[in-house]
Amino acid sequence: MIVRLRPVSTMLVLALALAGCGKSPEEHFEQAKALYAKGDSQGTILELKNTLQEQPNNAEARLLLGRTYIAQESYADALKELERAQKNGVPVNQVLPLLAKTYLRTGQAQKVLDLGLPPGRLNRQEIASMQATRAEAFLIMDRRADVDQAIAMAEEANPGDPDLLVLKARLALQKGNRAEGIQFLNAAISQDKNHVYAYYLKAAAQESEGKLDETLNTYREALKHDPKAFRAHLFISSIERRQGNLQASEKSLQAAEIAAPRHPLVIYSRAVIELQRNDLDAANESIQQVLKLVPDYLPARLVAALVNLGKGNYEQSLKDAQRVLAEQPSNTLAAQVVATSKLRSGDPKAAMQTLSKLLEDRPKDPVLLSIAGEASMQAQDYARAQSFLDQAEALNPGDLAIKELQATNLLAQGKTDLAIAELQQASKASDQARNADISLIRIHLQRKEFDQAFQAIDALEKKLPNSPVPHGLRAMAYVSKPDIPSARRSLEKALSVDPTYYPAAATLAELDLKDKDIAAARKRFDSILSHDKANVSAMVALANVALLEKKKDDYVNWLEKALKIDTRNMAAHAGLVRHHLAKQDKSRALAQAKQAQDTNPESLATINLLGATQAAVGDWGAAIDTYARLVNKAPQSAEALLLLAKAQSAIKPVDVVRKTLTQAIELKPDFLQAQDALIRLELVNNKPDAALAIARKIQAQQPRSPIGYDREGGILLSQKKYPQAVSAFEKALSLSAGGDVAGSIKLHRALFMAGNAKAADQRLTKLLSEHPKDSVLRTYAAEFFMVTKRNREAIAQYEVLLALAPNNALALNNLANLYLREKDSRALETAEKALKLAPDQPITQDTLGWILVEQGQLPRGMDLLSKAASRASKDPSVRYHYGAALYRAGKKTEAKKELAAAVGIGKLFPEKEQAEALLKNL
């Protein structure tokens, strides 16, 4: 017979099972004591918490938990447990010495003294320990007489007390009595082999005399007696790092992390070593953990400043370093970070103000002098920069970084040969790859000195035998020659050395795309991902390839994958913003830009992206606020002010925009983009003289450049001062290097407007013969002939243009119109092609529609013209064509409405006389 049991709840079964295998609070406590004896702090804490969960008033458990936290140097936690243990009745002699030491370690010296010494409750050893702790408290409070009295009372109670001996050693060492101090420490250690602070003080004394072997031995001796003494591991790691033994240093740090994984000092040390490795993300992650635990720990704040400086978060690095300086005005490293942050933010003047104060106290500091040199260089005071850098080099002649800065300063002054000599000297002086090597190669490439470039690359390859970088640079040289097959071979070699070397894959993909081989380009990045699945650069590149293939879903998917791995990737955020804007999805575009800003709030690039997106969706008020924030973060950035001015120009008064542009130009007097913007502003507001003054200022700043004269010509042309415009454009062309087609087009227009048609024609004919495949020039010539009703010449230009680019819808459309003018039978066929290429454009609908009407095909012609008129309601020619078609179809009322609209727009158009005549007949 089958017996059916009633179902039992899962929770009941689980509870019964746990009850059967669980431990009692007493058993947890016994286990905790055993683990404490073995030095297993984490296990002890876990068992004690289990005990206290059931027995919260267990005074012995609280006392042991306090001792365990002290062993971990978690003094705040220890204090809570010891105070509760005292309340729960732990004997005074057991808790008082521990409380005294914990108050001392948490900076509460007065509370140590407030504890007092209850008579008859402590033995001689406990009295000695308490008095030694009280002496330390008095020392902190600078009560020297009380210090001596407490020491005397401790000696009377127990002259061999280890805490007392350590205190006496500290006092002796402070007075410079090293031998006496070491003697006291050795005595303390003989009394208590586990007194780690005695070892630490002894090691510090040995290190101060440069006896690093003895120092390491002392720390290792401490670890023999207390393997969990994590500070010893940290001190050893620091010494090994300074000795250049990074592998051993890492191993010692890992031992500290095992002993005290959550201690701020351990996490801080991890941040320091990652900073030295230049792994800024790892360093930042660790240092932020430290600052959450101890936000006022100044060394951590300084490391955070250095990390942010390295990451380019200059505003944050400045804040962190200034916070350190506020507490430690003499902290030179913090001051250097302040100066460098200001310099990198584009404010060399503020950087020099900080450096000047430092240099008053330390005029022979080569680091400060080199930063001052860089600041002077950025301020374009090259003579002063050279002076600072020469002083720095004299103080530290072997510093190659200084030589590299000297070379950069020479380059900025146009002294390229001298710069090359400096870079060559710096390159030869080191068997390690340096910035000098790369700079030297780039200069030779810019000067087309390929033999010297290849020699420099060969020298770099000897320094970096297993790196893809030399092969990539060699490829760059071959591309410049140009020798594309050799460039491809070098790039393939770079990828054979490192299959994830993105620059080589990207350059090969670019060459593939030039050859119209999209599939090959895609494979380049697929290959990187096959070796490195988290390569965000490859993902963004694949998104761009998908865009070329018009695979919009793939484009979005790749960008979203990239952001899952790197939420701060600007290229991916910007790509998605562009995608949403193209789809007219304003809300998603804004949300994406705000997400980019939220993930990296200190980044100037993300603020710029948000401002640009707000401007693109027409939210000019928000864009102005965003760009104002950008200006506040980068007050010395002329570029930020230009962006603000562009946003202001949409809704703000002219004076406001002018003021912002003027500020940008004051910061950067030769800032051409701001000068151009101000010229346009003055012209729009009918102030040509002000615009002309800016153009002539450009000429004074750049007398050998055509730009100022080109701008002058444009202004004079807008004033209809055609002869003077011709002179300005001729001067601009005389200063141009090579054939300036755009400038020549402007000169042609000025000559024609000045009434010199013959000279204009000669120039245009010469231009077309010199640049037969320039599509911009062909388009200009075709449109010029079309507007001046030289139909045959316009047709010839459009036919050449279409031979170069057969799918140019606008060219086909204009050619169809010209054929219609000349009663050429090819008009209809050409207009059909244009409409097929641009079916939704009013201009192609209008052209084909009118040709059909002219040929008597009214139904289809009227349908196309109706669509064109609805989409281009303010184009009088389109409205006229539709009105005339309606008239021919007998729809006179509707025709009258369209013709009246065409004439009423008030613009000149070729068919205006016909429109007015037809309207009069109606």
mmCIF file with all atom_site columns, N, CA and C in Angstrom, residues 521-569:
data_model
loop_
_atom_site.group_PDB
_atom_site.id
_atom_site.type_symbol
_atom_site.label_atom_id
_atom_site.label_alt_id
_atom_site.label_comp_id
_atom_site.label_asym_id
_atom_site.label_entity_id
_atom_site.label_seq_id
_atom_site.pdbx_PDB_ins_code
_atom_site.Cartn_x
_atom_site.Cartn_y
_atom_site.Cartn_z
_atom_site.occupancy
_atom_site.B_iso_or_equiv
_atom_site.pdbx_formal_charge
_atom_site.auth_seq_id
_atom_site.auth_comp_id
_atom_site.auth_asym_id
_atom_site.auth_atom_id
_atom_site.pdbx_PDB_model_num
ATOM 1   N N  . ALA A 1 521 ? 37.299 46.027 -45.091 1.00 0.00 ? 521 ALA A N  1
ATOM 2   C CA . ALA A 1 521 ? 37.411 46.950 -43.956 1.00 0.00 ? 521 ALA A CA 1
ATOM 3   C C  . ALA A 1 521 ? 36.741 46.361 -42.720 1.00 0.00 ? 521 ALA A C  1
ATOM 4   N N  . ARG A 1 522 ? 35.560 45.768 -42.923 1.00 0.00 ? 522 ARG A N  1
ATOM 5   C CA . ARG A 1 522 ? 34.835 45.183 -41.792 1.00 0.00 ? 522 ARG A CA 1
ATOM 6   C C  . ARG A 1 522 ? 35.645 44.057 -41.161 1.00 0.00 ? 522 ARG A C  1
ATOM 7   N N  . LYS A 1 523 ? 36.289 43.248 -41.976 1.00 0.00 ? 523 LYS A N  1
ATOM 8   C CA . LYS A 1 523 ? 37.067 42.108 -41.468 1.00 0.00 ? 523 LYS A CA 1
ATOM 9   C C  . LYS A 1 523 ? 38.221 42.564 -40.579 1.00 0.00 ? 523 LYS A C  1
ATOM 10  N N  . ARG A 1 524 ? 38.763 43.751 -40.852 1.00 0.00 ? 524 ARG A N  1
ATOM 11  C CA . ARG A 1 524 ? 39.871 44.263 -40.030 1.00 0.00 ? 524 ARG A CA 1
ATOM 12  C C  . ARG A 1 524 ? 39.436 44.356 -38.568 1.00 0.00 ? 524 ARG A C  1
ATOM 13  N N  . PHE A 1 525 ? 38.258 44.911 -38.367 1.00 0.00 ? 525 PHE A N  1
ATOM 14  C CA . PHE A 1 525 ? 37.780 45.136 -36.995 1.00 0.00 ? 525 PHE A CA 1
ATOM 15  C C  . PHE A 1 525 ? 37.193 43.864 -36.387 1.00 0.00 ? 525 PHE A C  1
ATOM 16  N N  . ASP A 1 526 ? 36.613 43.015 -37.236 1.00 0.00 ? 526 ASP A N  1
ATOM 17  C CA . ASP A 1 526 ? 36.159 41.703 -36.743 1.00 0.00 ? 526 ASP A CA 1
ATOM 18  C C  . ASP A 1 526 ? 37.338 40.913 -36.185 1.00 0.00 ? 526 ASP A C  1
ATOM 19  N N  . SER A 1 527 ? 38.485 41.045 -36.855 1.00 0.00 ? 527 SER A N  1
ATOM 20  C CA . SER A 1 527 ? 39.682 40.323 -36.414 1.00 0.00 ? 527 SER A CA 1
ATOM 21  C C  . SER A 1 527 ? 40.134 40.809 -35.043 1.00 0.00 ? 527 SER A C  1
ATOM 22  N N  . ILE A 1 528 ? 40.091 42.130 -34.815 1.00 0.00 ? 528 ILE A N  1
ATOM 23  C CA . ILE A 1 528 ? 40.468 42.659 -33.492 1.00 0.00 ? 528 ILE A CA 1
ATOM 24  C C  . ILE A 1 528 ? 39.553 42.079 -32.428 1.00 0.00 ? 528 ILE A C  1
ATOM 25  N N  . LEU A 1 529 ? 38.243 42.060 -32.700 1.00 0.00 ? 529 LEU A N  1
ATOM 26  C CA . LEU A 1 529 ? 37.294 41.551 -31.713 1.00 0.00 ? 529 LEU A CA 1
ATOM 27  C C  . LEU A 1 529 ? 37.450 40.059 -31.472 1.00 0.00 ? 529 LEU A C  1
ATOM 28  N N  . SER A 1 530 ? 37.957 39.343 -32.447 1.00 0.00 ? 530 SER A N  1
ATOM 29  C CA . SER A 1 530 ? 38.176 37.911 -32.233 1.00 0.00 ? 530 SER A CA 1
ATOM 30  C C  . SER A 1 530 ? 39.291 37.672 -31.217 1.00 0.00 ? 530 SER A C  1
ATOM 31  N N  . HIS A 1 531 ? 40.214 38.654 -31.084 1.00 0.00 ? 531 HIS A N  1
ATOM 32  C CA . HIS A 1 531 ? 41.299 38.558 -30.104 1.00 0.00 ? 531 HIS A CA 1
ATOM 33  C C  . HIS A 1 531 ? 40.998 39.321 -28.817 1.00 0.00 ? 531 HIS A C  1
ATOM 34  N N  . ASP A 1 532 ? 40.148 40.332 -28.937 1.00 0.00 ? 532 ASP A N  1
ATOM 35  C CA . ASP A 1 532 ? 39.813 41.169 -27.778 1.00 0.00 ? 532 ASP A CA 1
ATOM 36  C C  . ASP A 1 532 ? 38.332 41.525 -27.869 1.00 0.00 ? 532 ASP A C  1
ATOM 37  N N  . LYS A 1 533 ? 37.504 40.717 -27.224 1.00 0.00 ? 533 LYS A N  1
ATOM 38  C CA . LYS A 1 533 ? 36.052 40.875 -27.355 1.00 0.00 ? 533 LYS A CA 1
ATOM 39  C C  . LYS A 1 533 ? 35.528 42.174 -26.756 1.00 0.00 ? 533 LYS A C  1
ATOM 40  N N  . ALA A 1 534 ? 36.327 42.820 -25.934 1.00 0.00 ? 534 ALA A N  1
ATOM 41  C CA . ALA A 1 534 ? 35.875 44.056 -25.280 1.00 0.00 ? 534 ALA A CA 1
ATOM 42  C C  . ALA A 1 534 ? 36.524 45.298 -25.891 1.00 0.00 ? 534 ALA A C  1
ATOM 43  N N  . ASN A 1 535 ? 37.024 45.200 -27.130 1.00 0.00 ? 535 ASN A N  1
ATOM 44  C CA . ASN A 1 535 ? 37.690 46.333 -27.762 1.00 0.00 ? 535 ASN A CA 1
ATOM 45  C C  . ASN A 1 535 ? 36.654 47.330 -28.270 1.00 0.00 ? 535 ASN A C  1
ATOM 46  N N  . VAL A 1 536 ? 36.467 48.395 -27.526 1.00 0.00 ? 536 VAL A N  1
ATOM 47  C CA . VAL A 1 536 ? 35.419 49.372 -27.823 1.00 0.00 ? 536 VAL A CA 1
ATOM 48  C C  . VAL A 1 536 ? 35.718 50.129 -29.117 1.00 0.00 ? 536 VAL A C  1
ATOM 49  N N  . SER A 1 537 ? 36.987 50.426 -29.372 1.00 0.00 ? 537 SER A N  1
ATOM 50  C CA . SER A 1 537 ? 37.345 51.152 -30.601 1.00 0.00 ? 537 SER A CA 1
ATOM 51  C C  . SER A 1 537 ? 36.927 50.371 -31.834 1.00 0.00 ? 537 SER A C  1
ATOM 52  N N  . ALA A 1 538 ? 37.129 49.056 -31.796 1.00 0.00 ? 538 ALA A N  1
ATOM 53  C CA . ALA A 1 538 ? 36.729 48.216 -32.929 1.00 0.00 ? 538 ALA A CA 1
ATOM 54  C C  . ALA A 1 538 ? 35.214 48.216 -33.098 1.00 0.00 ? 538 ALA A C  1
ATOM 55  N N  . MET A 1 539 ? 34.490 48.219 -31.989 1.00 0.00 ? 539 MET A N  1
ATOM 56  C CA . MET A 1 539 ? 33.023 48.242 -32.060 1.00 0.00 ? 539 MET A CA 1
ATOM 57  C C  . MET A 1 539 ? 32.519 49.535 -32.704 1.00 0.00 ? 539 MET A C  1
ATOM 58  N N  . VAL A 1 540 ? 33.096 50.654 -32.299 1.00 0.00 ? 540 VAL A N  1
ATOM 59  C CA . VAL A 1 540 ? 32.689 51.937 -32.885 1.00 0.00 ? 540 VAL A CA 1
ATOM 60  C C  . VAL A 1 540 ? 33.033 51.963 -34.371 1.00 0.00 ? 540 VAL A C  1
ATOM 61  N N  . ALA A 1 541 ? 34.200 51.404 -34.725 1.00 0.00 ? 541 ALA A N  1
ATOM 62  C CA . ALA A 1 541 ? 34.591 51.344 -36.131 1.00 0.00 ? 541 ALA A CA 1
ATOM 63  C C  . ALA A 1 541 ? 33.610 50.484 -36.939 1.00 0.00 ? 541 ALA A C  1
ATOM 64  N N  . LEU A 1 542 ? 33.196 49.354 -36.376 1.00 0.00 ? 542 LEU A N  1
ATOM 65  C CA . LEU A 1 542 ? 32.218 48.500 -37.063 1.00 0.00 ? 542 LEU A CA 1
ATOM 66  C C  . LEU A 1 542 ? 30.878 49.205 -37.210 1.00 0.00 ? 542 LEU A C  1
ATOM 67  N N  . ALA A 1 543 ? 30.540 50.044 -36.253 1.00 0.00 ? 543 ALA A N  1
ATOM 68  C CA . ALA A 1 543 ? 29.313 50.838 -36.385 1.00 0.00 ? 543 ALA A CA 1
ATOM 69  C C  . ALA A 1 543 ? 29.420 51.764 -37.599 1.00 0.00 ? 543 ALA A C  1
ATOM 70  N N  . ASN A 1 544 ? 30.571 52.389 -37.769 1.00 0.00 ? 544 ASN A N  1
ATOM 71  C CA . ASN A 1 544 ? 30.758 53.303 -38.900 1.00 0.00 ? 544 ASN A CA 1
ATOM 72  C C  . ASN A 1 544 ? 30.745 52.562 -40.233 1.00 0.00 ? 544 ASN A C  1
ATOM 73  N N  . VAL A 1 545 ? 31.289 51.345 -40.232 1.00 0.00 ? 545 VAL A N  1
ATOM 74  C CA . VAL A 1 545 ? 31.215 50.521 -41.447 1.00 0.00 ? 545 VAL A CA 1
ATOM 75  C C  . VAL A 1 545 ? 29.755 50.188 -41.761 1.00 0.00 ? 545 VAL A C  1
ATOM 76  N N  . ALA A 1 546 ? 28.994 49.835 -40.724 1.00 0.00 ? 546 ALA A N  1
ATOM 77  C CA . ALA A 1 546 ? 27.570 49.525 -40.916 1.00 0.00 ? 546 ALA A CA 1
ATOM 78  C C  . ALA A 1 546 ? 26.825 50.730 -41.488 1.00 0.00 ? 546 ALA A C  1
ATOM 79  N N  . LEU A 1 547 ? 27.223 51.931 -41.085 1.00 0.00 ? 547 LEU A N  1
ATOM 80  C CA . LEU A 1 547 ? 26.591 53.144 -41.603 1.00 0.00 ? 547 LEU A CA 1
ATOM 81  C C  . LEU A 1 547 ? 26.867 53.296 -43.096 1.00 0.00 ? 547 LEU A C  1
ATOM 82  N N  . LEU A 1 548 ? 28.096 52.980 -43.506 1.00 0.00 ? 548 LEU A N  1
ATOM 83  C CA . LEU A 1 548 ? 28.427 53.024 -44.933 1.00 0.00 ? 548 LEU A CA 1
ATOM 84  C C  . LEU A 1 548 ? 27.597 52.017 -45.720 1.00 0.00 ? 548 LEU A C  1
ATOM 85  N N  . GLU A 1 549 ? 27.307 50.890 -45.075 1.00 0.00 ? 549 GLU A N  1
ATOM 86  C CA . GLU A 1 549 ? 26.502 49.846 -45.726 1.00 0.00 ? 549 GLU A CA 1
ATOM 87  C C  . GLU A 1 549 ? 25.002 50.110 -45.607 1.00 0.00 ? 549 GLU A C  1
ATOM 88  N N  . LYS A 1 550 ? 24.662 51.254 -44.965 1.00 0.00 ? 550 LYS A N  1
ATOM 89  C CA . LYS A 1 550 ? 23.265 51.650 -44.745 1.00 0.00 ? 550 LYS A CA 1
ATOM 90  C C  . LYS A 1 550 ? 22.497 50.628 -43.909 1.00 0.00 ? 550 LYS A C  1
ATOM 91  N N  . LYS A 1 551 ? 23.228 49.982 -42.984 1.00 0.00 ? 551 LYS A N  1
ATOM 92  C CA . LYS A 1 551 ? 22.614 49.038 -42.045 1.00 0.00 ? 551 LYS A CA 1
ATOM 93  C C  . LYS A 1 551 ? 22.448 49.761 -40.708 1.00 0.00 ? 551 LYS A C  1
ATOM 94  N N  . LYS A 1 552 ? 21.374 50.538 -40.612 1.00 0.00 ? 552 LYS A N  1
ATOM 95  C CA . LYS A 1 552 ? 21.194 51.416 -39.455 1.00 0.00 ? 552 LYS A CA 1
ATOM 96  C C  . LYS A 1 552 ? 21.027 50.641 -38.157 1.00 0.00 ? 552 LYS A C  1
ATOM 97  N N  . ASP A 1 553 ? 20.364 49.492 -38.224 1.00 0.00 ? 553 ASP A N  1
ATOM 98  C CA . ASP A 1 553 ? 20.179 48.694 -36.998 1.00 0.00 ? 553 ASP A CA 1
ATOM 99  C C  . ASP A 1 553 ? 21.524 48.197 -36.476 1.00 0.00 ? 553 ASP A C  1
ATOM 100 N N  . ASP A 1 554 ? 22.376 47.732 -37.389 1.00 0.00 ? 554 ASP A N  1
ATOM 101 C CA . ASP A 1 554 ? 23.715 47.274 -36.979 1.00 0.00 ? 554 ASP A CA 1
ATOM 102 C C  . ASP A 1 554 ? 24.530 48.436 -36.401 1.00 0.00 ? 554 ASP A C  1
ATOM 103 N N  . TYR A 1 555 ? 24.365 49.596 -37.018 1.00 0.00 ? 555 TYR A N  1
ATOM 104 C CA . TYR A 1 555 ? 25.073 50.793 -36.534 1.00 0.00 ? 555 TYR A CA 1
ATOM 105 C C  . TYR A 1 555 ? 24.722 51.053 -35.073 1.00 0.00 ? 555 TYR A C  1
ATOM 106 N N  . VAL A 1 556 ? 23.446 51.062 -34.777 1.00 0.00 ? 556 VAL A N  1
ATOM 107 C CA . VAL A 1 556 ? 22.989 51.324 -33.410 1.00 0.00 ? 556 VAL A CA 1
ATOM 108 C C  . VAL A 1 556 ? 23.443 50.217 -32.464 1.00 0.00 ? 556 VAL A C  1
ATOM 109 N N  . ASN A 1 557 ? 23.323 48.963 -32.906 1.00 0.00 ? 557 ASN A N  1
ATOM 110 C CA . ASN A 1 557 ? 23.682 47.830 -32.043 1.00 0.00 ? 557 ASN A CA 1
ATOM 111 C C  . ASN A 1 557 ? 25.150 47.878 -31.635 1.00 0.00 ? 557 ASN A C  1
ATOM 112 N N  . TRP A 1 558 ? 26.021 48.202 -32.587 1.00 0.00 ? 558 TRP A N  1
ATOM 113 C CA . TRP A 1 558 ? 27.447 48.240 -32.259 1.00 0.00 ? 558 TRP A CA 1
ATOM 114 C C  . TRP A 1 558 ? 27.756 49.363 -31.263 1.00 0.00 ? 558 TRP A C  1
ATOM 115 N N  . LEU A 1 559 ? 27.128 50.509 -31.461 1.00 0.00 ? 559 LEU A N  1
ATOM 116 C CA . LEU A 1 559 ? 27.370 51.625 -30.534 1.00 0.00 ? 559 LEU A CA 1
ATOM 117 C C  . LEU A 1 559 ? 26.857 51.297 -29.136 1.00 0.00 ? 559 LEU A C  1
ATOM 118 N N  . GLU A 1 560 ? 25.704 50.652 -29.064 1.00 0.00 ? 560 GLU A N  1
ATOM 119 C CA . GLU A 1 560 ? 25.146 50.283 -27.752 1.00 0.00 ? 560 GLU A CA 1
ATOM 120 C C  . GLU A 1 560 ? 26.005 49.221 -27.071 1.00 0.00 ? 560 GLU A C  1
ATOM 121 N N  . LYS A 1 561 ? 26.558 48.288 -27.858 1.00 0.00 ? 561 LYS A N  1
ATOM 122 C CA . LYS A 1 561 ? 27.485 47.296 -27.290 1.00 0.00 ? 561 LYS A CA 1
ATOM 123 C C  . LYS A 1 561 ? 28.724 47.988 -26.717 1.00 0.00 ? 561 LYS A C  1
ATOM 124 N N  . ALA A 1 562 ? 29.221 48.961 -27.451 1.00 0.00 ? 562 ALA A N  1
ATOM 125 C CA . ALA A 1 562 ? 30.411 49.691 -26.989 1.00 0.00 ? 562 ALA A CA 1
ATOM 126 C C  . ALA A 1 562 ? 30.131 50.387 -25.659 1.00 0.00 ? 562 ALA A C  1
ATOM 127 N N  . LEU A 1 563 ? 28.943 50.975 -25.532 1.00 0.00 ? 563 LEU A N  1
ATOM 128 C CA . LEU A 1 563 ? 28.615 51.702 -24.297 1.00 0.00 ? 563 LEU A CA 1
ATOM 129 C C  . LEU A 1 563 ? 28.369 50.772 -23.118 1.00 0.00 ? 563 LEU A C  1
ATOM 130 N N  . LYS A 1 564 ? 27.974 49.539 -23.381 1.00 0.00 ? 564 LYS A N  1
ATOM 131 C CA . LYS A 1 564 ? 27.826 48.580 -22.284 1.00 0.00 ? 564 LYS A CA 1
ATOM 132 C C  . LYS A 1 564 ? 29.174 48.279 -21.643 1.00 0.00 ? 564 LYS A C  1
ATOM 133 N N  . ILE A 1 565 ? 30.224 48.304 -22.453 1.00 0.00 ? 565 ILE A N  1
ATOM 134 C CA . ILE A 1 565 ? 31.575 48.022 -21.949 1.00 0.00 ? 565 ILE A CA 1
ATOM 135 C C  . ILE A 1 565 ? 32.220 49.291 -21.390 1.00 0.00 ? 565 ILE A C  1
ATOM 136 N N  . ASP A 1 566 ? 32.043 50.397 -22.100 1.00 0.00 ? 566 ASP A N  1
ATOM 137 C CA . ASP A 1 566 ? 32.631 51.669 -21.672 1.00 0.00 ? 566 ASP A CA 1
ATOM 138 C C  . ASP A 1 566 ? 31.544 52.739 -21.714 1.00 0.00 ? 566 ASP A C  1
ATOM 139 N N  . THR A 1 567 ? 30.921 52.962 -20.572 1.00 0.00 ? 567 THR A N  1
ATOM 140 C CA . THR A 1 567 ? 29.785 53.885 -20.523 1.00 0.00 ? 567 THR A CA 1
ATOM 141 C C  . THR A 1 567 ? 30.192 55.327 -20.823 1.00 0.00 ? 567 THR A C  1
ATOM 142 N N  . ARG A 1 568 ? 31.502 55.603 -20.823 1.00 0.00 ? 568 ARG A N  1
ATOM 143 C CA . ARG A 1 568 ? 31.954 56.987 -21.018 1.00 0.00 ? 568 ARG A CA 1
ATOM 144 C C  . ARG A 1 568 ? 32.501 57.227 -22.421 1.00 0.00 ? 568 ARG A C  1
ATOM 145 N N  . ASN A 1 569 ? 32.334 56.259 -23.319 1.00 0.00 ? 569 ASN A N  1
ATOM 146 C CA . ASN A 1 569 ? 32.927 56.393 -24.652 1.00 0.00 ? 569 ASN A CA 1
ATOM 147 C C  . ASN A 1 569 ? 32.230 57.498 -25.443 1.00 0.00 ? 569 ASN A C  1
#
